[in-house]
Amino acid sequence: MENSSDDYRIQALDQDTQTLLKTALKDPSSVNLEKVSNIIMDQSLKDQVFSKEAGRICYTIVQAEAKQSNGSAFRRNLLNRLQQEFKDREETRERSLQEWVCYVTFICNVFDYLKVNNMPMVALVHPVFDCLMRLAQPDALMNEEEVDCLVLQLHRIGEQLEKMNVQRMDELFFLLRDGFLLQEGLTSMARLLLLEILEFRAGGWLLSGTAHKYYYSEIAD
Amino acid sequence: MSDWKRENRHEADDREHGNRSHSASRWSHCRKRGVDGSLRTKRDTENSEKGHNNYKPDNRHDSFTTPEGAGPVSRCGRQTDWGSQVEEEEQLRKNVHRDMQRRRILGGDATQRERRASSGSSESCDSREGDNIETDEEVLLRRQKQINYGKNTLAYDRYIKEVPKHMRQPGVHPKTPNKFRKYSRRSWDQQIKLWKVKLHAWDPPAEEGGPEKTLEDRDELGLDDVMDIELDFPSLPNTQNVPVLLSTNNPSLEDDDCMGTPVKLQKTETPAAPDMS
């Protein structure tokens, strides 16, 4: 089933690239899949909107390649790029918070969409946790964009991630509690985000009706 | 698939706080394949210092397993690039599924009746077979991984070359535990441990930078390597001993460890068993 290009948020890319991607979706063996995966990776690091849903286009291409030629070149290259970037994540973070946040968003999105035999990829579990743990460190909690990224990912993949490794999720949430309680200098927004995610997980990855009202309703005047 | 041969093996960048540094297990030089049977061409004996998934931090032998195994990532990543890891994972799962399918088909009524005629086990019973089969996929995956660890050794290769099936004597020659049988976790882990210990009798003589034999003629993942087709009847469910299983005539299976002729039937070479229930 073909999604419109809107679904993949590729509008920010130039026309040629868009065409390349669209071709990759329909006829993967006719394009250089390694190049395609690099394009997607690179764009994800720059474009936050793109990175939030890039997993989807990746999944479609993986499926298409598997169906057409039983190959996995795209997936392999994508994963290896992800791994490369993962190794350099600390430098990336120092150089550009934005890029770091985009990376985390992307890798989590890939974790979400790219399932193998309908299961999340085990190989990504620890790296994803590592990223989230990094976001939960004291220095990161001071940056709203990092906190925001952290809670977004937990909303999206927290439950799945926990199933794969409860211990690490527990570890992460120890950090979040500590952060909430002890971290000085947190903005009120950061504290709000943390409180909400704490409640969210405590509710079984679901916000109760009243909590939802509290956090998400417009405040009546 | 030439993809399975990898040039380098780097250490897994698995935890944020550095490698789980284990020293090599004593037999790491005998490891020749990834966990799902894919061949490795190079063994980094230098790297074996830095870590080997089989070696437990508390210095236990790698065949010592406990019910509380390590988490999913640590046990299965032989190749350390994510692309390969995911492919191995996928292949392992596919293989287990295929095993399960074969099991379902080959373990069906018709074939069982025939085999029963030739085996003479009074325990065998179609309805009982159903109860005694392990069907939980996660369990099968885990067991298959453990089996693969054991088969991923030069000792194993030497063993199957040296001792053809019909020469195997139960008790003396190691037999791959049957992953489709119901066993308690502890029982299973114990069987694996004993099996691997027995296999060590065929270890290659330990030389420095030991001969890393790769089987050129087995480029692809042979069906036999990874999948144990257990065409036998369950005897006692929770036995601590490696069970003695019944024979089938299936010469195409290179490794049917669980198909030795039971001792008591060895004298009677004919298919028809002396007494049948």
mmCIF file with all atom_site columns, N, CA and C in Angstrom, chain A residues 123-181:
data_model
loop_
_atom_site.group_PDB
_atom_site.id
_atom_site.type_symbol
_atom_site.label_atom_id
_atom_site.label_alt_id
_atom_site.label_comp_id
_atom_site.label_asym_id
_atom_site.label_entity_id
_atom_site.label_seq_id
_atom_site.pdbx_PDB_ins_code
_atom_site.Cartn_x
_atom_site.Cartn_y
_atom_site.Cartn_z
_atom_site.occupancy
_atom_site.B_iso_or_equiv
_atom_site.pdbx_formal_charge
_atom_site.auth_seq_id
_atom_site.auth_comp_id
_atom_site.auth_asym_id
_atom_site.auth_atom_id
_atom_site.pdbx_PDB_model_num
ATOM 1   N N  . ALA A 1 123 ? 19.050 -5.856 18.641 1.00 0.00 ? 123 ALA A N  1
ATOM 2   C CA . ALA A 1 123 ? 20.342 -5.169 18.575 1.00 0.00 ? 123 ALA A CA 1
ATOM 3   C C  . ALA A 1 123 ? 20.239 -3.691 18.939 1.00 0.00 ? 123 ALA A C  1
ATOM 4   N N  . LEU A 1 124 ? 19.040 -3.134 18.821 1.00 0.00 ? 124 LEU A N  1
ATOM 5   C CA . LEU A 1 124 ? 18.902 -1.708 19.105 1.00 0.00 ? 124 LEU A CA 1
ATOM 6   C C  . LEU A 1 124 ? 18.525 -1.409 20.553 1.00 0.00 ? 124 LEU A C  1
ATOM 7   N N  . VAL A 1 125 ? 18.161 -2.433 21.270 1.00 0.00 ? 125 VAL A N  1
ATOM 8   C CA . VAL A 1 125 ? 17.626 -2.186 22.615 1.00 0.00 ? 125 VAL A CA 1
ATOM 9   C C  . VAL A 1 125 ? 18.618 -1.451 23.509 1.00 0.00 ? 125 VAL A C  1
ATOM 10  N N  . HIS A 1 126 ? 19.796 -1.990 23.634 1.00 0.00 ? 126 HIS A N  1
ATOM 11  C CA . HIS A 1 126 ? 20.766 -1.320 24.502 1.00 0.00 ? 126 HIS A CA 1
ATOM 12  C C  . HIS A 1 126 ? 21.164 0.058  23.991 1.00 0.00 ? 126 HIS A C  1
ATOM 13  N N  . PRO A 1 127 ? 21.433 0.188  22.696 1.00 0.00 ? 127 PRO A N  1
ATOM 14  C CA . PRO A 1 127 ? 21.765 1.530  22.213 1.00 0.00 ? 127 PRO A CA 1
ATOM 15  C C  . PRO A 1 127 ? 20.667 2.555  22.485 1.00 0.00 ? 127 PRO A C  1
ATOM 16  N N  . VAL A 1 128 ? 19.433 2.161  22.301 1.00 0.00 ? 128 VAL A N  1
ATOM 17  C CA . VAL A 1 128 ? 18.353 3.099  22.578 1.00 0.00 ? 128 VAL A CA 1
ATOM 18  C C  . VAL A 1 128 ? 18.346 3.470  24.060 1.00 0.00 ? 128 VAL A C  1
ATOM 19  N N  . PHE A 1 129 ? 18.476 2.490  24.887 1.00 0.00 ? 129 PHE A N  1
ATOM 20  C CA . PHE A 1 129 ? 18.539 2.788  26.320 1.00 0.00 ? 129 PHE A CA 1
ATOM 21  C C  . PHE A 1 129 ? 19.716 3.697  26.644 1.00 0.00 ? 129 PHE A C  1
ATOM 22  N N  . ASP A 1 130 ? 20.839 3.422  26.019 1.00 0.00 ? 130 ASP A N  1
ATOM 23  C CA . ASP A 1 130 ? 22.003 4.270  26.262 1.00 0.00 ? 130 ASP A CA 1
ATOM 24  C C  . ASP A 1 130 ? 21.690 5.723  25.925 1.00 0.00 ? 130 ASP A C  1
ATOM 25  N N  . CYS A 1 131 ? 21.012 5.907  24.811 1.00 0.00 ? 131 CYS A N  1
ATOM 26  C CA . CYS A 1 131 ? 20.667 7.267  24.419 1.00 0.00 ? 131 CYS A CA 1
ATOM 27  C C  . CYS A 1 131 ? 19.727 7.915  25.425 1.00 0.00 ? 131 CYS A C  1
ATOM 28  N N  . LEU A 1 132 ? 18.733 7.189  25.832 1.00 0.00 ? 132 LEU A N  1
ATOM 29  C CA . LEU A 1 132 ? 17.763 7.753  26.771 1.00 0.00 ? 132 LEU A CA 1
ATOM 30  C C  . LEU A 1 132 ? 18.413 8.025  28.122 1.00 0.00 ? 132 LEU A C  1
ATOM 31  N N  . MET A 1 133 ? 19.291 7.132  28.518 1.00 0.00 ? 133 MET A N  1
ATOM 32  C CA . MET A 1 133 ? 20.007 7.359  29.776 1.00 0.00 ? 133 MET A CA 1
ATOM 33  C C  . MET A 1 133 ? 20.842 8.636  29.688 1.00 0.00 ? 133 MET A C  1
ATOM 34  N N  . ARG A 1 134 ? 21.399 8.833  28.509 1.00 0.00 ? 134 ARG A N  1
ATOM 35  C CA . ARG A 1 134 ? 22.199 10.052 28.348 1.00 0.00 ? 134 ARG A CA 1
ATOM 36  C C  . ARG A 1 134 ? 21.328 11.282 28.510 1.00 0.00 ? 134 ARG A C  1
ATOM 37  N N  . LEU A 1 135 ? 20.127 11.190 27.954 1.00 0.00 ? 135 LEU A N  1
ATOM 38  C CA . LEU A 1 135 ? 19.206 12.316 28.050 1.00 0.00 ? 135 LEU A CA 1
ATOM 39  C C  . LEU A 1 135 ? 18.737 12.548 29.476 1.00 0.00 ? 135 LEU A C  1
ATOM 40  N N  . ALA A 1 136 ? 18.851 11.530 30.283 1.00 0.00 ? 136 ALA A N  1
ATOM 41  C CA . ALA A 1 136 ? 18.386 11.654 31.659 1.00 0.00 ? 136 ALA A CA 1
ATOM 42  C C  . ALA A 1 136 ? 19.486 12.100 32.617 1.00 0.00 ? 136 ALA A C  1
ATOM 43  N N  . GLN A 1 137 ? 20.663 12.340 32.049 1.00 0.00 ? 137 GLN A N  1
ATOM 44  C CA . GLN A 1 137 ? 21.756 12.799 32.908 1.00 0.00 ? 137 GLN A CA 1
ATOM 45  C C  . GLN A 1 137 ? 21.506 14.234 33.351 1.00 0.00 ? 137 GLN A C  1
ATOM 46  N N  . PRO A 1 138 ? 22.057 14.619 34.480 1.00 0.00 ? 138 PRO A N  1
ATOM 47  C CA . PRO A 1 138 ? 21.841 15.968 35.026 1.00 0.00 ? 138 PRO A CA 1
ATOM 48  C C  . PRO A 1 138 ? 22.104 17.085 34.024 1.00 0.00 ? 138 PRO A C  1
ATOM 49  N N  . ASP A 1 139 ? 23.185 16.972 33.278 1.00 0.00 ? 139 ASP A N  1
ATOM 50  C CA . ASP A 1 139 ? 23.484 18.078 32.372 1.00 0.00 ? 139 ASP A CA 1
ATOM 51  C C  . ASP A 1 139 ? 22.448 18.149 31.249 1.00 0.00 ? 139 ASP A C  1
ATOM 52  N N  . ALA A 1 140 ? 21.970 17.006 30.836 1.00 0.00 ? 140 ALA A N  1
ATOM 53  C CA . ALA A 1 140 ? 20.982 17.002 29.761 1.00 0.00 ? 140 ALA A CA 1
ATOM 54  C C  . ALA A 1 140 ? 19.623 17.505 30.235 1.00 0.00 ? 140 ALA A C  1
ATOM 55  N N  . LEU A 1 141 ? 19.292 17.208 31.473 1.00 0.00 ? 141 LEU A N  1
ATOM 56  C CA . LEU A 1 141 ? 17.993 17.628 31.987 1.00 0.00 ? 141 LEU A CA 1
ATOM 57  C C  . LEU A 1 141 ? 17.865 19.146 32.035 1.00 0.00 ? 141 LEU A C  1
ATOM 58  N N  . MET A 1 142 ? 19.004 19.796 32.011 1.00 0.00 ? 142 MET A N  1
ATOM 59  C CA . MET A 1 142 ? 18.971 21.248 32.039 1.00 0.00 ? 142 MET A CA 1
ATOM 60  C C  . MET A 1 142 ? 18.503 21.838 30.711 1.00 0.00 ? 142 MET A C  1
ATOM 61  N N  . ASN A 1 143 ? 18.517 21.013 29.670 1.00 0.00 ? 143 ASN A N  1
ATOM 62  C CA . ASN A 1 143 ? 18.099 21.510 28.359 1.00 0.00 ? 143 ASN A CA 1
ATOM 63  C C  . ASN A 1 143 ? 16.713 21.008 28.033 1.00 0.00 ? 143 ASN A C  1
ATOM 64  N N  . GLU A 1 144 ? 15.825 21.938 27.849 1.00 0.00 ? 144 GLU A N  1
ATOM 65  C CA . GLU A 1 144 ? 14.443 21.555 27.577 1.00 0.00 ? 144 GLU A CA 1
ATOM 66  C C  . GLU A 1 144 ? 14.314 20.688 26.343 1.00 0.00 ? 144 GLU A C  1
ATOM 67  N N  . GLU A 1 145 ? 15.096 20.964 25.321 1.00 0.00 ? 145 GLU A N  1
ATOM 68  C CA . GLU A 1 145 ? 14.934 20.154 24.108 1.00 0.00 ? 145 GLU A CA 1
ATOM 69  C C  . GLU A 1 145 ? 15.313 18.704 24.354 1.00 0.00 ? 145 GLU A C  1
ATOM 70  N N  . GLU A 1 146 ? 16.269 18.482 25.242 1.00 0.00 ? 146 GLU A N  1
ATOM 71  C CA . GLU A 1 146 ? 16.638 17.103 25.533 1.00 0.00 ? 146 GLU A CA 1
ATOM 72  C C  . GLU A 1 146 ? 15.567 16.412 26.376 1.00 0.00 ? 146 GLU A C  1
ATOM 73  N N  . VAL A 1 147 ? 15.027 17.157 27.332 1.00 0.00 ? 147 VAL A N  1
ATOM 74  C CA . VAL A 1 147 ? 13.963 16.564 28.149 1.00 0.00 ? 147 VAL A CA 1
ATOM 75  C C  . VAL A 1 147 ? 12.761 16.260 27.275 1.00 0.00 ? 147 VAL A C  1
ATOM 76  N N  . ASP A 1 148 ? 12.463 17.209 26.427 1.00 0.00 ? 148 ASP A N  1
ATOM 77  C CA . ASP A 1 148 ? 11.334 17.035 25.534 1.00 0.00 ? 148 ASP A CA 1
ATOM 78  C C  . ASP A 1 148 ? 11.509 15.806 24.659 1.00 0.00 ? 148 ASP A C  1
ATOM 79  N N  . CYS A 1 149 ? 12.704 15.660 24.144 1.00 0.00 ? 149 CYS A N  1
ATOM 80  C CA . CYS A 1 149 ? 13.000 14.502 23.304 1.00 0.00 ? 149 CYS A CA 1
ATOM 81  C C  . CYS A 1 149 ? 12.839 13.221 24.108 1.00 0.00 ? 149 CYS A C  1
ATOM 82  N N  . LEU A 1 150 ? 13.378 13.237 25.298 1.00 0.00 ? 150 LEU A N  1
ATOM 83  C CA . LEU A 1 150 ? 13.320 12.058 26.155 1.00 0.00 ? 150 LEU A CA 1
ATOM 84  C C  . LEU A 1 150 ? 11.884 11.611 26.391 1.00 0.00 ? 150 LEU A C  1
ATOM 85  N N  . VAL A 1 151 ? 11.037 12.547 26.793 1.00 0.00 ? 151 VAL A N  1
ATOM 86  C CA . VAL A 1 151 ? 9.673  12.127 27.105 1.00 0.00 ? 151 VAL A CA 1
ATOM 87  C C  . VAL A 1 151 ? 8.905  11.734 25.861 1.00 0.00 ? 151 VAL A C  1
ATOM 88  N N  . LEU A 1 152 ? 9.222  12.394 24.764 1.00 0.00 ? 152 LEU A N  1
ATOM 89  C CA . LEU A 1 152 ? 8.557  11.993 23.529 1.00 0.00 ? 152 LEU A CA 1
ATOM 90  C C  . LEU A 1 152 ? 8.854  10.539 23.189 1.00 0.00 ? 152 LEU A C  1
ATOM 91  N N  . GLN A 1 153 ? 10.117 10.190 23.276 1.00 0.00 ? 153 GLN A N  1
ATOM 92  C CA . GLN A 1 153 ? 10.486 8.809  22.941 1.00 0.00 ? 153 GLN A CA 1
ATOM 93  C C  . GLN A 1 153 ? 9.833  7.833  23.903 1.00 0.00 ? 153 GLN A C  1
ATOM 94  N N  . LEU A 1 154 ? 9.810  8.180  25.156 1.00 0.00 ? 154 LEU A N  1
ATOM 95  C CA . LEU A 1 154 ? 9.205  7.256  26.115 1.00 0.00 ? 154 LEU A CA 1
ATOM 96  C C  . LEU A 1 154 ? 7.720  7.089  25.855 1.00 0.00 ? 154 LEU A C  1
ATOM 97  N N  . HIS A 1 155 ? 7.077  8.158  25.443 1.00 0.00 ? 155 HIS A N  1
ATOM 98  C CA . HIS A 1 155 ? 5.671  8.023  25.097 1.00 0.00 ? 155 HIS A CA 1
ATOM 99  C C  . HIS A 1 155 ? 5.485  7.061  23.942 1.00 0.00 ? 155 HIS A C  1
ATOM 100 N N  . ARG A 1 156 ? 6.381  7.190  22.974 1.00 0.00 ? 156 ARG A N  1
ATOM 101 C CA . ARG A 1 156 ? 6.188  6.405  21.773 1.00 0.00 ? 156 ARG A CA 1
ATOM 102 C C  . ARG A 1 156 ? 6.625  4.972  21.901 1.00 0.00 ? 156 ARG A C  1
ATOM 103 N N  . ILE A 1 157 ? 7.758  4.744  22.513 1.00 0.00 ? 157 ILE A N  1
ATOM 104 C CA . ILE A 1 157 ? 8.303  3.379  22.522 1.00 0.00 ? 157 ILE A CA 1
ATOM 105 C C  . ILE A 1 157 ? 8.576  2.825  23.910 1.00 0.00 ? 157 ILE A C  1
ATOM 106 N N  . GLY A 1 158 ? 8.209  3.583  24.937 1.00 0.00 ? 158 GLY A N  1
ATOM 107 C CA . GLY A 1 158 ? 8.531  3.167  26.295 1.00 0.00 ? 158 GLY A CA 1
ATOM 108 C C  . GLY A 1 158 ? 8.026  1.769  26.615 1.00 0.00 ? 158 GLY A C  1
ATOM 109 N N  . GLU A 1 159 ? 6.781  1.554  26.241 1.00 0.00 ? 159 GLU A N  1
ATOM 110 C CA . GLU A 1 159 ? 6.207  0.263  26.615 1.00 0.00 ? 159 GLU A CA 1
ATOM 111 C C  . GLU A 1 159 ? 6.934  -0.887 25.935 1.00 0.00 ? 159 GLU A C  1
ATOM 112 N N  . GLN A 1 160 ? 7.205  -0.724 24.663 1.00 0.00 ? 160 GLN A N  1
ATOM 113 C CA . GLN A 1 160 ? 7.909  -1.784 23.925 1.00 0.00 ? 160 GLN A CA 1
ATOM 114 C C  . GLN A 1 160 ? 9.302  -1.988 24.482 1.00 0.00 ? 160 GLN A C  1
ATOM 115 N N  . LEU A 1 161 ? 9.932  -0.890 24.783 1.00 0.00 ? 161 LEU A N  1
ATOM 116 C CA . LEU A 1 161 ? 11.299 -0.944 25.281 1.00 0.00 ? 161 LEU A CA 1
ATOM 117 C C  . LEU A 1 161 ? 11.350 -1.670 26.615 1.00 0.00 ? 161 LEU A C  1
ATOM 118 N N  . GLU A 1 162 ? 10.360 -1.385 27.422 1.00 0.00 ? 162 GLU A N  1
ATOM 119 C CA . GLU A 1 162 ? 10.334 -2.002 28.734 1.00 0.00 ? 162 GLU A CA 1
ATOM 120 C C  . GLU A 1 162 ? 10.188 -3.503 28.610 1.00 0.00 ? 162 GLU A C  1
ATOM 121 N N  . LYS A 1 163 ? 9.380  -3.924 27.669 1.00 0.00 ? 163 LYS A N  1
ATOM 122 C CA . LYS A 1 163 ? 9.209  -5.366 27.469 1.00 0.00 ? 163 LYS A CA 1
ATOM 123 C C  . LYS A 1 163 ? 10.525 -6.036 27.122 1.00 0.00 ? 163 LYS A C  1
ATOM 124 N N  . MET A 1 164 ? 11.354 -5.316 26.419 1.00 0.00 ? 164 MET A N  1
ATOM 125 C CA . MET A 1 164 ? 12.615 -5.907 25.988 1.00 0.00 ? 164 MET A CA 1
ATOM 126 C C  . MET A 1 164 ? 13.628 -5.956 27.130 1.00 0.00 ? 164 MET A C  1
ATOM 127 N N  . ASN A 1 165 ? 13.523 -5.019 28.033 1.00 0.00 ? 165 ASN A N  1
ATOM 128 C CA . ASN A 1 165 ? 14.484 -4.997 29.139 1.00 0.00 ? 165 ASN A CA 1
ATOM 129 C C  . ASN A 1 165 ? 13.974 -4.155 30.292 1.00 0.00 ? 165 ASN A C  1
ATOM 130 N N  . VAL A 1 166 ? 13.339 -4.812 31.215 1.00 0.00 ? 166 VAL A N  1
ATOM 131 C CA . VAL A 1 166 ? 12.721 -4.090 32.335 1.00 0.00 ? 166 VAL A CA 1
ATOM 132 C C  . VAL A 1 166 ? 13.758 -3.420 33.210 1.00 0.00 ? 166 VAL A C  1
ATOM 133 N N  . GLN A 1 167 ? 14.854 -4.135 33.414 1.00 0.00 ? 167 GLN A N  1
ATOM 134 C CA . GLN A 1 167 ? 15.880 -3.608 34.309 1.00 0.00 ? 167 GLN A CA 1
ATOM 135 C C  . GLN A 1 167 ? 16.374 -2.238 33.889 1.00 0.00 ? 167 GLN A C  1
ATOM 136 N N  . ARG A 1 168 ? 16.643 -2.122 32.616 1.00 0.00 ? 168 ARG A N  1
ATOM 137 C CA . ARG A 1 168 ? 17.186 -0.844 32.177 1.00 0.00 ? 168 ARG A CA 1
ATOM 138 C C  . ARG A 1 168 ? 16.143 0.246  32.252 1.00 0.00 ? 168 ARG A C  1
ATOM 139 N N  . MET A 1 169 ? 14.921 -0.127 32.042 1.00 0.00 ? 169 MET A N  1
ATOM 140 C CA . MET A 1 169 ? 13.868 0.883  32.170 1.00 0.00 ? 169 MET A CA 1
ATOM 141 C C  . MET A 1 169 ? 13.784 1.347  33.623 1.00 0.00 ? 169 MET A C  1
ATOM 142 N N  . ASP A 1 170 ? 13.891 0.408  34.517 1.00 0.00 ? 170 ASP A N  1
ATOM 143 C CA . ASP A 1 170 ? 13.889 0.777  35.933 1.00 0.00 ? 170 ASP A CA 1
ATOM 144 C C  . ASP A 1 170 ? 15.034 1.735  36.232 1.00 0.00 ? 170 ASP A C  1
ATOM 145 N N  . GLU A 1 171 ? 16.181 1.367  35.736 1.00 0.00 ? 171 GLU A N  1
ATOM 146 C CA . GLU A 1 171 ? 17.372 2.215  35.907 1.00 0.00 ? 171 GLU A CA 1
ATOM 147 C C  . GLU A 1 171 ? 17.106 3.624  35.414 1.00 0.00 ? 171 GLU A C  1
ATOM 148 N N  . LEU A 1 172 ? 16.523 3.688  34.229 1.00 0.00 ? 172 LEU A N  1
ATOM 149 C CA . LEU A 1 172 ? 16.248 4.992  33.639 1.00 0.00 ? 172 LEU A CA 1
ATOM 150 C C  . LEU A 1 172 ? 15.328 5.794  34.532 1.00 0.00 ? 172 LEU A C  1
ATOM 151 N N  . PHE A 1 173 ? 14.328 5.133  35.031 1.00 0.00 ? 173 PHE A N  1
ATOM 152 C CA . PHE A 1 173 ? 13.368 5.865  35.838 1.00 0.00 ? 173 PHE A CA 1
ATOM 153 C C  . PHE A 1 173 ? 13.888 6.245  37.216 1.00 0.00 ? 173 PHE A C  1
ATOM 154 N N  . PHE A 1 174 ? 14.873 5.525  37.698 1.00 0.00 ? 174 PHE A N  1
ATOM 155 C CA . PHE A 1 174 ? 15.548 6.009  38.911 1.00 0.00 ? 174 PHE A CA 1
ATOM 156 C C  . PHE A 1 174 ? 16.160 7.372  38.623 1.00 0.00 ? 174 PHE A C  1
ATOM 157 N N  . LEU A 1 175 ? 16.812 7.439  37.485 1.00 0.00 ? 175 LEU A N  1
ATOM 158 C CA . LEU A 1 175 ? 17.430 8.709  37.106 1.00 0.00 ? 175 LEU A CA 1
ATOM 159 C C  . LEU A 1 175 ? 16.400 9.818  36.972 1.00 0.00 ? 175 LEU A C  1
ATOM 160 N N  . LEU A 1 176 ? 15.257 9.466  36.403 1.00 0.00 ? 176 LEU A N  1
ATOM 161 C CA . LEU A 1 176 ? 14.247 10.493 36.198 1.00 0.00 ? 176 LEU A CA 1
ATOM 162 C C  . LEU A 1 176 ? 13.665 10.969 37.521 1.00 0.00 ? 176 LEU A C  1
ATOM 163 N N  . ARG A 1 177 ? 13.496 10.069 38.415 1.00 0.00 ? 177 ARG A N  1
ATOM 164 C CA . ARG A 1 177 ? 12.994 10.485 39.730 1.00 0.00 ? 177 ARG A CA 1
ATOM 165 C C  . ARG A 1 177 ? 13.998 11.389 40.413 1.00 0.00 ? 177 ARG A C  1
ATOM 166 N N  . ASP A 1 178 ? 15.236 10.938 40.384 1.00 0.00 ? 178 ASP A N  1
ATOM 167 C CA . ASP A 1 178 ? 16.290 11.759 40.962 1.00 0.00 ? 178 ASP A CA 1
ATOM 168 C C  . ASP A 1 178 ? 16.311 13.139 40.336 1.00 0.00 ? 178 ASP A C  1
ATOM 169 N N  . GLY A 1 179 ? 16.239 13.137 39.007 1.00 0.00 ? 179 GLY A N  1
ATOM 170 C CA . GLY A 1 179 ? 16.263 14.402 38.297 1.00 0.00 ? 179 GLY A CA 1
ATOM 171 C C  . GLY A 1 179 ? 15.149 15.309 38.748 1.00 0.00 ? 179 GLY A C  1
ATOM 172 N N  . PHE A 1 180 ? 13.982 14.746 38.821 1.00 0.00 ? 180 PHE A N  1
ATOM 173 C CA . PHE A 1 180 ? 12.829 15.543 39.208 1.00 0.00 ? 180 PHE A CA 1
ATOM 174 C C  . PHE A 1 180 ? 12.974 16.101 40.618 1.00 0.00 ? 180 PHE A C  1
ATOM 175 N N  . LEU A 1 181 ? 13.425 15.240 41.522 1.00 0.00 ? 181 LEU A N  1
ATOM 176 C CA . LEU A 1 181 ? 13.475 15.639 42.920 1.00 0.00 ? 181 LEU A CA 1
ATOM 177 C C  . LEU A 1 181 ? 14.669 16.506 43.265 1.00 0.00 ? 181 LEU A C  1
#
